[in-house]
PDB file of C-alpha atoms in Angstrom:
ATOM      1  CA  UNK I  30      81.124 103.812 109.465  1.00  0.00           C
ATOM      2  CA  UNK I  31      84.761 104.242 108.459  1.00  0.00           C
ATOM      3  CA  UNK I  32      86.902 105.477 111.353  1.00  0.00           C
ATOM      4  CA  UNK I  33      89.299 108.301 110.484  1.00  0.00           C
ATOM      5  CA  UNK I  34      92.581 107.874 112.346  1.00  0.00           C
ATOM      6  CA  UNK I  35      95.568 110.175 112.811  1.00  0.00           C
ATOM      7  CA  UNK I  36      98.329 107.567 112.764  1.00  0.00           C
ATOM      8  CA  UNK I  37      98.897 103.868 112.215  1.00  0.00           C
ATOM      9  CA  UNK I  38      99.907 103.537 115.869  1.00  0.00           C
ATOM     10  CA  UNK I  39      96.282 103.981 116.915  1.00  0.00           C
ATOM     11  CA  UNK I  40      95.340 100.570 115.505  1.00  0.00           C
ATOM     12  CA  UNK I  41      98.687  98.809 115.021  1.00  0.00           C
ATOM     13  CA  UNK I  42      98.355  96.472 118.002  1.00  0.00           C
ATOM     14  CA  UNK I  43      95.235  94.936 116.453  1.00  0.00           C
ATOM     15  CA  UNK I  44      97.234  93.435 113.575  1.00  0.00           C
ATOM     16  CA  UNK I  45     100.135  91.073 112.973  1.00  0.00           C
ATOM     17  CA  UNK I  46     100.750  91.848 109.300  1.00  0.00           C
ATOM     18  CA  UNK I  47     100.339  94.778 106.923  1.00  0.00           C
ATOM     19  CA  UNK I  48      99.655  94.342 103.211  1.00  0.00           C
ATOM     20  CA  UNK I  49     100.761  97.815 102.135  1.00  0.00           C
ATOM     21  CA  UNK I  50     100.409  99.362  98.694  1.00  0.00           C
ATOM     22  CA  UNK I  51     103.336 101.365  97.301  1.00  0.00           C
ATOM     23  CA  UNK I  52     102.405 104.028  94.784  1.00  0.00           C
ATOM     24  CA  UNK I  53     100.378 106.755  96.513  1.00  0.00           C
ATOM     25  CA  UNK I  54     101.045 105.273  99.957  1.00  0.00           C
ATOM     26  CA  UNK I  55     104.800 104.844 100.371  1.00  0.00           C
ATOM     27  CA  UNK I  56     105.976 106.975  97.433  1.00  0.00           C
ATOM     28  CA  UNK I  57     104.698 109.038  94.504  1.00  0.00           C
ATOM     29  CA  UNK I  58     106.792 107.418  91.802  1.00  0.00           C
ATOM     30  CA  UNK I  59     109.582 109.937  92.324  1.00  0.00           C
ATOM     31  CA  UNK I  60     110.304 110.146  96.045  1.00  0.00           C
ATOM     32  CA  UNK I  61     109.450 108.213  99.188  1.00  0.00           C
ATOM     33  CA  UNK I  62     107.130 109.638 101.857  1.00  0.00           C
ATOM     34  CA  UNK I  63     109.264 109.799 105.046  1.00  0.00           C
ATOM     35  CA  UNK I  64     106.297 109.597 107.433  1.00  0.00           C
ATOM     36  CA  UNK I  65     104.996 106.473 105.689  1.00  0.00           C
ATOM     37  CA  UNK I  66     108.423 104.841 105.841  1.00  0.00           C
ATOM     38  CA  UNK I  67     108.638 105.633 109.551  1.00  0.00           C
ATOM     39  CA  UNK I  68     105.176 104.155 110.154  1.00  0.00           C
ATOM     40  CA  UNK I  69     106.175 100.834 108.583  1.00  0.00           C
ATOM     41  CA  UNK I  70     109.481 100.792 110.451  1.00  0.00           C
ATOM     42  CA  UNK I  71     107.633 101.419 113.706  1.00  0.00           C
ATOM     43  CA  UNK I  72     105.162  98.609 113.036  1.00  0.00           C
ATOM     44  CA  UNK I  73     108.024  96.159 112.406  1.00  0.00           C
ATOM     45  CA  UNK I  74     109.946  97.365 115.450  1.00  0.00           C
ATOM     46  CA  UNK I  75     107.001  96.246 117.594  1.00  0.00           C
ATOM     47  CA  UNK I  76     106.997  92.749 116.103  1.00  0.00           C
ATOM     48  CA  UNK I  77     104.705  93.208 113.119  1.00  0.00           C
ATOM     49  CA  UNK I  78     105.505  92.112 109.595  1.00  0.00           C
ATOM     50  CA  UNK I  79     105.041  94.094 106.398  1.00  0.00           C
ATOM     51  CA  UNK I  80     104.360  92.864 102.880  1.00  0.00           C
ATOM     52  CA  UNK I  81     104.623  95.513 100.203  1.00  0.00           C
ATOM     53  CA  UNK I  82     101.775  94.448  97.948  1.00  0.00           C
ATOM     54  CA  UNK I  83     101.984  96.248  94.638  1.00  0.00           C
ATOM     55  CA  UNK I  84     100.369  96.107  91.220  1.00  0.00           C
ATOM     56  CA  UNK I  85     103.716  96.903  89.622  1.00  0.00           C
ATOM     57  CA  UNK I  86     104.044  94.727  86.496  1.00  0.00           C
ATOM     58  CA  UNK I  87     107.636  93.738  87.249  1.00  0.00           C
ATOM     59  CA  UNK I  88     109.089  90.917  89.374  1.00  0.00           C
ATOM     60  CA  UNK I  89     109.746  91.859  92.974  1.00  0.00           C
ATOM     61  CA  UNK I  90     113.512  92.378  92.793  1.00  0.00           C
ATOM     62  CA  UNK I  91     113.007  95.204  90.299  1.00  0.00           C
ATOM     63  CA  UNK I  92     110.553  96.790  92.716  1.00  0.00           C
ATOM     64  CA  UNK I  93     113.149  96.475  95.486  1.00  0.00           C
ATOM     65  CA  UNK I  94     115.729  98.245  93.313  1.00  0.00           C
ATOM     66  CA  UNK I  95     113.298 101.080  92.632  1.00  0.00           C
ATOM     67  CA  UNK I  96     112.573 101.459  96.344  1.00  0.00           C
ATOM     68  CA  UNK I  97     116.275 101.542  97.128  1.00  0.00           C
ATOM     69  CA  UNK I  98     116.800 104.266  94.522  1.00  0.00           C
ATOM     70  CA  UNK I  99     114.081 106.339  96.227  1.00  0.00           C
ATOM     71  CA  UNK I 100     115.690 105.878  99.625  1.00  0.00           C
ATOM     72  CA  UNK I 101     113.256 103.388 101.162  1.00  0.00           C
ATOM     73  CA  UNK I 102     115.327 101.341 103.652  1.00  0.00           C
ATOM     74  CA  UNK I 103     115.008  97.567 103.781  1.00  0.00           C
ATOM     75  CA  UNK I 104     113.977  97.652 107.430  1.00  0.00           C
ATOM     76  CA  UNK I 105     110.599  99.050 106.336  1.00  0.00           C
ATOM     77  CA  UNK I 106     109.393  95.732 104.919  1.00  0.00           C
ATOM     78  CA  UNK I 107     109.715  91.953 105.164  1.00  0.00           C
ATOM     79  CA  UNK I 108     108.632  90.903 101.678  1.00  0.00           C
ATOM     80  CA  UNK I 109     107.553  92.342  98.348  1.00  0.00           C
ATOM     81  CA  UNK I 110     104.815  90.729  96.277  1.00  0.00           C
ATOM     82  CA  UNK I 111     103.996  92.251  92.905  1.00  0.00           C
ATOM     83  CA  UNK I 112     101.291  91.781  90.328  1.00  0.00           C
ATOM     84  CA  UNK I 113     104.237  91.102  88.032  1.00  0.00           C
ATOM     85  CA  UNK I 114     105.189  88.064  90.137  1.00  0.00           C
ATOM     86  CA  UNK I 115     101.704  86.565  89.946  1.00  0.00           C
ATOM     87  CA  UNK I 116     101.123  87.459  86.287  1.00  0.00           C
ATOM     88  CA  UNK I 117     104.563  86.205  85.257  1.00  0.00           C
ATOM     89  CA  UNK I 118     103.784  82.858  86.831  1.00  0.00           C
ATOM     90  CA  UNK I 119     100.596  82.664  84.764  1.00  0.00           C
ATOM     91  CA  UNK I 120     102.376  83.676  81.564  1.00  0.00           C
ATOM     92  CA  UNK I 121     105.026  80.968  81.860  1.00  0.00           C
ATOM     93  CA  UNK I 122     102.259  78.490  82.638  1.00  0.00           C
ATOM     94  CA  UNK I 123     100.840  79.325  79.199  1.00  0.00           C
ATOM     95  CA  UNK I 124      97.739  81.278  80.245  1.00  0.00           C
ATOM     96  CA  UNK I 125      97.695  83.201  76.936  1.00  0.00           C
ATOM     97  CA  UNK I 126      99.766  80.871  74.783  1.00  0.00           C
ATOM     98  CA  UNK I 127     103.457  80.833  73.920  1.00  0.00           C
ATOM     99  CA  UNK I 128     103.477  83.404  71.113  1.00  0.00           C
ATOM    100  CA  UNK I 129     102.468  86.758  72.588  1.00  0.00           C
ATOM    101  CA  UNK I 130     102.118  90.340  71.485  1.00  0.00           C
ATOM    102  CA  UNK I 131     103.765  92.300  74.300  1.00  0.00           C
ATOM    103  CA  UNK I 132     102.559  95.787  75.162  1.00  0.00           C
ATOM    104  CA  UNK I 133     105.439  96.861  77.362  1.00  0.00           C
ATOM    105  CA  UNK I 134     108.319  99.288  77.830  1.00  0.00           C
ATOM    106  CA  UNK I 135     112.058  98.539  78.067  1.00  0.00           C
ATOM    107  CA  UNK I 136     111.767  98.775  81.872  1.00  0.00           C
ATOM    108  CA  UNK I 137     109.467  95.714  81.712  1.00  0.00           C
ATOM    109  CA  UNK I 138     112.069  93.504  80.035  1.00  0.00           C
ATOM    110  CA  UNK I 139     112.621  91.505  83.202  1.00  0.00           C
ATOM    111  CA  UNK I 140     109.007  90.320  83.116  1.00  0.00           C
ATOM    112  CA  UNK I 141     109.837  88.313  80.000  1.00  0.00           C
ATOM    113  CA  UNK I 142     113.563  87.632  80.361  1.00  0.00           C
ATOM    114  CA  UNK I 143     113.920  86.687  84.048  1.00  0.00           C
ATOM    115  CA  UNK I 144     112.480  83.186  84.054  1.00  0.00           C
ATOM    116  CA  UNK I 145     111.630  81.901  87.559  1.00  0.00           C
ATOM    117  CA  UNK I 146     113.428  78.758  88.616  1.00  0.00           C
ATOM    118  CA  UNK I 147     110.271  76.675  88.565  1.00  0.00           C
ATOM    119  CA  UNK I 148     109.693  77.572  84.893  1.00  0.00           C
ATOM    120  CA  UNK I 149     113.244  77.104  83.578  1.00  0.00           C
ATOM    121  CA  UNK I 150     112.259  73.942  81.705  1.00  0.00           C
ATOM    122  CA  UNK I 151     108.977  75.278  80.323  1.00  0.00           C
ATOM    123  CA  UNK I 152     108.599  76.017  76.584  1.00  0.00           C
ATOM    124  CA  UNK I 153     109.815  79.498  75.701  1.00  0.00           C
ATOM    125  CA  UNK I 154     107.557  82.546  75.556  1.00  0.00           C
ATOM    126  CA  UNK I 155     108.101  84.232  72.179  1.00  0.00           C
ATOM    127  CA  UNK I 156     107.274  87.886  71.606  1.00  0.00           C
ATOM    128  CA  UNK I 157     105.793  88.371  68.158  1.00  0.00           C
ATOM    129  CA  UNK I 158     103.833  90.962  66.195  1.00  0.00           C
ATOM    130  CA  UNK I 159     100.073  91.095  66.717  1.00  0.00           C
ATOM    131  CA  UNK I 160      99.135  89.167  63.530  1.00  0.00           C
ATOM    132  CA  UNK I 161     101.224  86.160  64.680  1.00  0.00           C
ATOM    133  CA  UNK I 162     100.180  86.218  68.340  1.00  0.00           C
ATOM    134  CA  UNK I 163      98.181  83.636  70.317  1.00  0.00           C
ATOM    135  CA  UNK I 164      97.601  86.100  73.118  1.00  0.00           C
ATOM    136  CA  UNK I 165      98.515  89.510  74.528  1.00  0.00           C
ATOM    137  CA  UNK I 166     100.667  90.363  77.544  1.00  0.00           C
ATOM    138  CA  UNK I 167     100.122  93.932  78.714  1.00  0.00           C
ATOM    139  CA  UNK I 168     102.529  95.486  81.212  1.00  0.00           C
ATOM    140  CA  UNK I 169     101.526  99.052  80.384  1.00  0.00           C
ATOM    141  CA  UNK I 170     101.319 101.478  77.492  1.00  0.00           C
ATOM    142  CA  UNK I 171     104.280 101.678  75.128  1.00  0.00           C
ATOM    143  CA  UNK I 172     104.705 105.355  76.086  1.00  0.00           C
ATOM    144  CA  UNK I 173     102.602 106.208  79.113  1.00  0.00           C
ATOM    145  CA  UNK I 174     103.865 109.791  79.166  1.00  0.00           C
ATOM    146  CA  UNK I 175     101.956 110.689  75.986  1.00  0.00           C
ATOM    147  CA  UNK I 176      99.618 107.826  75.044  1.00  0.00           C
ATOM    148  CA  UNK I 177      96.040 107.150  76.172  1.00  0.00           C
ATOM    149  CA  UNK I 178      94.016 103.918  75.893  1.00  0.00           C
ATOM    150  CA  UNK I 179      92.075 105.162  72.849  1.00  0.00           C
ATOM    151  CA  UNK I 180      95.331 105.060  70.880  1.00  0.00           C
ATOM    152  CA  UNK I 181      95.057 101.248  71.068  1.00  0.00           C
ATOM    153  CA  UNK I 182      91.426 100.853  70.047  1.00  0.00           C
ATOM    154  CA  UNK I 183      92.054  99.673  66.461  1.00  0.00           C
ATOM    155  CA  UNK I 184      94.678  97.128  67.473  1.00  0.00           C
ATOM    156  CA  UNK I 185      92.563  95.816  70.336  1.00  0.00           C
ATOM    157  CA  UNK I 186      89.569  95.484  68.023  1.00  0.00           C
ATOM    158  CA  UNK I 187      91.710  93.359  65.710  1.00  0.00           C
ATOM    159  CA  UNK I 188      92.823  91.234  68.672  1.00  0.00           C
ATOM    160  CA  UNK I 189      89.214  90.792  69.784  1.00  0.00           C
ATOM    161  CA  UNK I 190      88.191  89.632  66.314  1.00  0.00           C
ATOM    162  CA  UNK I 191      90.892  86.969  66.529  1.00  0.00           C
ATOM    163  CA  UNK I 192      89.739  85.934  70.016  1.00  0.00           C
ATOM    164  CA  UNK I 193      93.075  86.644  71.705  1.00  0.00           C
ATOM    165  CA  UNK I 194      93.111  86.613  75.522  1.00  0.00           C
ATOM    166  CA  UNK I 195      94.909  89.509  77.249  1.00  0.00           C
ATOM    167  CA  UNK I 196      97.038  88.930  80.343  1.00  0.00           C
ATOM    168  CA  UNK I 197      97.101  92.137  82.394  1.00  0.00           C
ATOM    169  CA  UNK I 198     100.263  92.447  84.488  1.00  0.00           C
ATOM    170  CA  UNK I 199      98.999  95.527  86.343  1.00  0.00           C
ATOM    171  CA  UNK I 200      95.253  95.963  87.062  1.00  0.00           C
ATOM    172  CA  UNK I 201      95.708  99.629  88.040  1.00  0.00           C
ATOM    173  CA  UNK I 202      93.928 101.985  85.657  1.00  0.00           C
ATOM    174  CA  UNK I 203      95.855 105.153  86.532  1.00  0.00           C
ATOM    175  CA  UNK I 204      98.715 106.192  88.767  1.00  0.00           C
ATOM    176  CA  UNK I 205     100.143 109.577  89.752  1.00  0.00           C
ATOM    177  CA  UNK I 206     103.831 110.193  89.050  1.00  0.00           C
ATOM    178  CA  UNK I 207     104.471 113.350  90.993  1.00  0.00           C
ATOM    179  CA  UNK I 208     101.879 115.761  89.583  1.00  0.00           C
ATOM    180  CA  UNK I 209     101.262 113.801  86.352  1.00  0.00           C
ATOM    181  CA  UNK I 210      98.528 111.179  86.031  1.00  0.00           C
ATOM    182  CA  UNK I 211      99.482 108.212  83.830  1.00  0.00           C
ATOM    183  CA  UNK I 212      97.451 105.328  82.417  1.00  0.00           C
ATOM    184  CA  UNK I 213      98.406 101.778  83.403  1.00  0.00           C
ATOM    185  CA  UNK I 214      97.878  98.315  81.923  1.00  0.00           C
ATOM    186  CA  UNK I 215      94.514  98.042  83.649  1.00  0.00           C
ATOM    187  CA  UNK I 216      93.171 100.828  81.449  1.00  0.00           C
ATOM    188  CA  UNK I 217      93.967  98.837  78.308  1.00  0.00           C
ATOM    189  CA  UNK I 218      92.564  95.629  79.809  1.00  0.00           C
ATOM    190  CA  UNK I 219      89.380  97.487  80.712  1.00  0.00           C
ATOM    191  CA  UNK I 220      89.051  98.893  77.185  1.00  0.00           C
ATOM    192  CA  UNK I 221      89.613  95.416  75.752  1.00  0.00           C
ATOM    193  CA  UNK I 222      86.775  94.039  77.876  1.00  0.00           C
ATOM    194  CA  UNK I 223      84.557  96.946  76.807  1.00  0.00           C
ATOM    195  CA  UNK I 224      85.251  95.895  73.205  1.00  0.00           C
ATOM    196  CA  UNK I 225      84.223  92.317  73.996  1.00  0.00           C
ATOM    197  CA  UNK I 226      87.664  90.833  74.596  1.00  0.00           C
ATOM    198  CA  UNK I 227      88.822  88.648  77.490  1.00  0.00           C
ATOM    199  CA  UNK I 228      91.263  90.076  80.051  1.00  0.00           C
ATOM    200  CA  UNK I 229      92.960  88.020  82.760  1.00  0.00           C
ATOM    201  CA  UNK I 230      94.060  89.691  86.007  1.00  0.00           C
ATOM    202  CA  UNK I 231      96.462  88.560  88.751  1.00  0.00           C
ATOM    203  CA  UNK I 232      97.100  91.678  90.856  1.00  0.00           C
ATOM    204  CA  UNK I 233      94.827  93.518  93.274  1.00  0.00           C
ATOM    205  CA  UNK I 234      91.867  93.144  93.720  1.00  0.00           C
ATOM    206  CA  UNK I 235      92.100  89.578  92.378  1.00  0.00           C
ATOM    207  CA  UNK I 236      92.944  86.534  94.567  1.00  0.00           C
ATOM    208  CA  UNK I 237      96.283  85.323  93.083  1.00  0.00           C
ATOM    209  CA  UNK I 238      98.390  88.161  94.511  1.00  0.00           C
ATOM    210  CA  UNK I 239      96.921  87.725  98.000  1.00  0.00           C
ATOM    211  CA  UNK I 240      97.476  83.970  97.886  1.00  0.00           C
ATOM    212  CA  UNK I 241     101.093  84.575  96.879  1.00  0.00           C
ATOM    213  CA  UNK I 242     101.595  87.100  99.697  1.00  0.00           C
ATOM    214  CA  UNK I 243     100.315  84.635 102.288  1.00  0.00           C
ATOM    215  CA  UNK I 244     102.598  81.907 100.950  1.00  0.00           C
ATOM    216  CA  UNK I 245     105.638  84.181 100.976  1.00  0.00           C
ATOM    217  CA  UNK I 246     105.180  84.906 104.676  1.00  0.00           C
ATOM    218  CA  UNK I 247     103.843  81.471 105.591  1.00  0.00           C
ATOM    219  CA  UNK I 248     100.604  82.944 106.936  1.00  0.00           C
ATOM    220  CA  UNK I 249      97.639  80.873 108.058  1.00  0.00           C
ATOM    221  CA  UNK I 250      94.038  81.857 108.701  1.00  0.00           C
ATOM    222  CA  UNK I 251      94.864  83.088 112.201  1.00  0.00           C
ATOM    223  CA  UNK I 252      97.016  85.988 110.959  1.00  0.00           C
ATOM    224  CA  UNK I 253      95.461  89.389 111.631  1.00  0.00           C
ATOM    225  CA  UNK I 254      96.063  91.321 108.421  1.00  0.00           C
ATOM    226  CA  UNK I 255      95.441  94.987 107.651  1.00  0.00           C
ATOM    227  CA  UNK I 256      95.449  96.044 103.988  1.00  0.00           C
ATOM    228  CA  UNK I 257      96.589  99.610 103.276  1.00  0.00           C
ATOM    229  CA  UNK I 258      96.047 101.417  99.994  1.00  0.00           C
ATOM    230  CA  UNK I 259      94.708 104.405  98.073  1.00  0.00           C
ATOM    231  CA  UNK I 260      92.959 102.500  95.271  1.00  0.00           C
ATOM    232  CA  UNK I 261      89.288 102.061  96.121  1.00  0.00           C
ATOM    233  CA  UNK I 262      88.746  99.593  93.255  1.00  0.00           C
ATOM    234  CA  UNK I 263      91.983  97.665  93.831  1.00  0.00           C
ATOM    235  CA  UNK I 264      93.371  97.941  97.370  1.00  0.00           C
ATOM    236  CA  UNK I 265      90.084  98.384  99.201  1.00  0.00           C
ATOM    237  CA  UNK I 266      87.884  96.170  97.031  1.00  0.00           C
ATOM    238  CA  UNK I 267      90.568  93.479  97.153  1.00  0.00           C
ATOM    239  CA  UNK I 268      90.788  93.629 100.928  1.00  0.00           C
ATOM    240  CA  UNK I 269      87.019  93.309 101.251  1.00  0.00           C
ATOM    241  CA  UNK I 270      86.955  90.315  98.920  1.00  0.00           C
ATOM    242  CA  UNK I 271      89.674  88.673 101.021  1.00  0.00           C
ATOM    243  CA  UNK I 272      87.852  89.375 104.288  1.00  0.00           C
ATOM    244  CA  UNK I 273      90.555  91.786 105.482  1.00  0.00           C
ATOM    245  CA  UNK I 274      90.275  95.068 107.346  1.00  0.00           C
ATOM    246  CA  UNK I 275      91.433  98.006 105.227  1.00  0.00           C
ATOM    247  CA  UNK I 276      93.020 101.393 105.843  1.00  0.00           C
ATOM    248  CA  UNK I 277      92.099 103.752 103.005  1.00  0.00           C
ATOM    249  CA  UNK I 278      94.702 106.416 102.163  1.00  0.00           C
ATOM    250  CA  UNK I 279      92.532 109.371 101.162  1.00  0.00           C
ATOM    251  CA  UNK I 280      95.502 111.529 100.135  1.00  0.00           C
ATOM    252  CA  UNK I 281      96.413 109.261  97.203  1.00  0.00           C
ATOM    253  CA  UNK I 282      94.515 108.889  93.937  1.00  0.00           C
ATOM    254  CA  UNK I 283      91.400 110.604  95.322  1.00  0.00           C
ATOM    255  CA  UNK I 284      93.300 113.350  97.167  1.00  0.00           C
ATOM    256  CA  UNK I 285      91.048 116.151  95.891  1.00  0.00           C
ATOM    257  CA  UNK I 286      87.738 114.606  97.015  1.00  0.00           C
ATOM    258  CA  UNK I 287      87.749 115.100 100.777  1.00  0.00           C
ATOM    259  CA  UNK I 288      88.317 118.786 101.445  1.00  0.00           C
ATOM    260  CA  UNK I 289      91.185 121.278 101.172  1.00  0.00           C
ATOM    261  CA  UNK I 290      93.457 119.637 103.772  1.00  0.00           C
ATOM    262  CA  UNK I 291      94.895 116.474 102.206  1.00  0.00           C
ATOM    263  CA  UNK I 292      96.181 115.308 105.582  1.00  0.00           C
ATOM    264  CA  UNK I 293      92.750 115.553 107.223  1.00  0.00           C
ATOM    265  CA  UNK I 294      89.802 114.256 105.176  1.00  0.00           C
ATOM    266  CA  UNK I 295      86.402 115.714 106.029  1.00  0.00           C
ATOM    267  CA  UNK I 296      84.180 112.941 107.485  1.00  0.00           C
ATOM    268  CA  UNK I 297      80.984 113.923 105.642  1.00  0.00           C
ATOM    269  CA  UNK I 298      82.705 114.078 102.257  1.00  0.00           C
ATOM    270  CA  UNK I 299      84.446 110.781 102.892  1.00  0.00           C
ATOM    271  CA  UNK I 300      81.251 109.033 103.959  1.00  0.00           C
ATOM    272  CA  UNK I 301      79.366 110.255 100.883  1.00  0.00           C
ATOM    273  CA  UNK I 302      82.203 109.346  98.502  1.00  0.00           C
ATOM    274  CA  UNK I 303      82.528 105.838  99.913  1.00  0.00           C
ATOM    275  CA  UNK I 304      78.754 105.274  99.870  1.00  0.00           C
ATOM    276  CA  UNK I 305      78.613 106.118  96.160  1.00  0.00           C
ATOM    277  CA  UNK I 306      81.184 103.359  95.597  1.00  0.00           C
ATOM    278  CA  UNK I 307      79.540 100.870  97.971  1.00  0.00           C
ATOM    279  CA  UNK I 308      82.688 100.622 100.064  1.00  0.00           C
ATOM    280  CA  UNK I 309      83.131 100.869 103.824  1.00  0.00           C
ATOM    281  CA  UNK I 310      86.770 100.317 104.837  1.00  0.00           C
ATOM    282  CA  UNK I 311      87.390  99.974 108.546  1.00  0.00           C
ATOM    283  CA  UNK I 312      89.730 102.972 108.653  1.00  0.00           C
ATOM    284  CA  UNK I 313      90.859 105.998 106.678  1.00  0.00           C
ATOM    285  CA  UNK I 314      93.783 108.379 106.994  1.00  0.00           C
ATOM    286  CA  UNK I 315      94.967 111.347 104.952  1.00  0.00           C
ATOM    287  CA  UNK I 316      98.442 109.979 104.394  1.00  0.00           C
ATOM    288  CA  UNK I 317     100.154 107.003 105.962  1.00  0.00           C
ATOM    289  CA  UNK I 318     102.041 108.061 109.071  1.00  0.00           C
TER     290      UNK I 318
END
């Protein structure tokens, strides 16, 4: 049965490394959560290391800039590994061809323009209109403030008829920005699969992002890793697939499922909710602290 804890300190000594999600755990897209920041700082102060493992579709230095803007200090983490890092590597390797239809916003420009050193000599990735594309690269909806996945059905049906593969730079389906719930690239990739298309994933819960995180920190099989996140289908499912213990943040995406007190999930509700999803993380907590 999942153990509900009051603070990270209760279990911190059992682990060497944290793989910690960002959105819903460390911030809400607008502001950082001070208690979560303090928890990560405390873990590092006692000798632990922290990887911020995010499904953000942008390379890690853009994530670092966003964290800085929200007031997250650099002493709260050792490394950042993003779905954008892993997916970008696949794109430049030619996973969906060299001529791609890009579903992205201006904030995602770095995904295409910032070419990693190891791919500087690779053939260029050209962004073209859908009729000329060999594949699709999806970083998110063109306007996630107003659009929904159904707005893309006709275009995705056309892409499916042409047999175009879709590279998903962010497997998350939804995310909460403050009080507003927004659709992510994973929602479009899921719709494309429902239509019979092929979607390729590189962020949580899929192996490439975890492999990259281990390489960044030089971890071997002896490292005791705790995965922290609020996404049951991404953070928790990914941790299970990797054989890692997980700390489920109940006050994130599913904040309204475990009773009126977001900080203190009700055990019976939590147990039932997890059982319906065939998940059993080692630990749960209302919010990271």
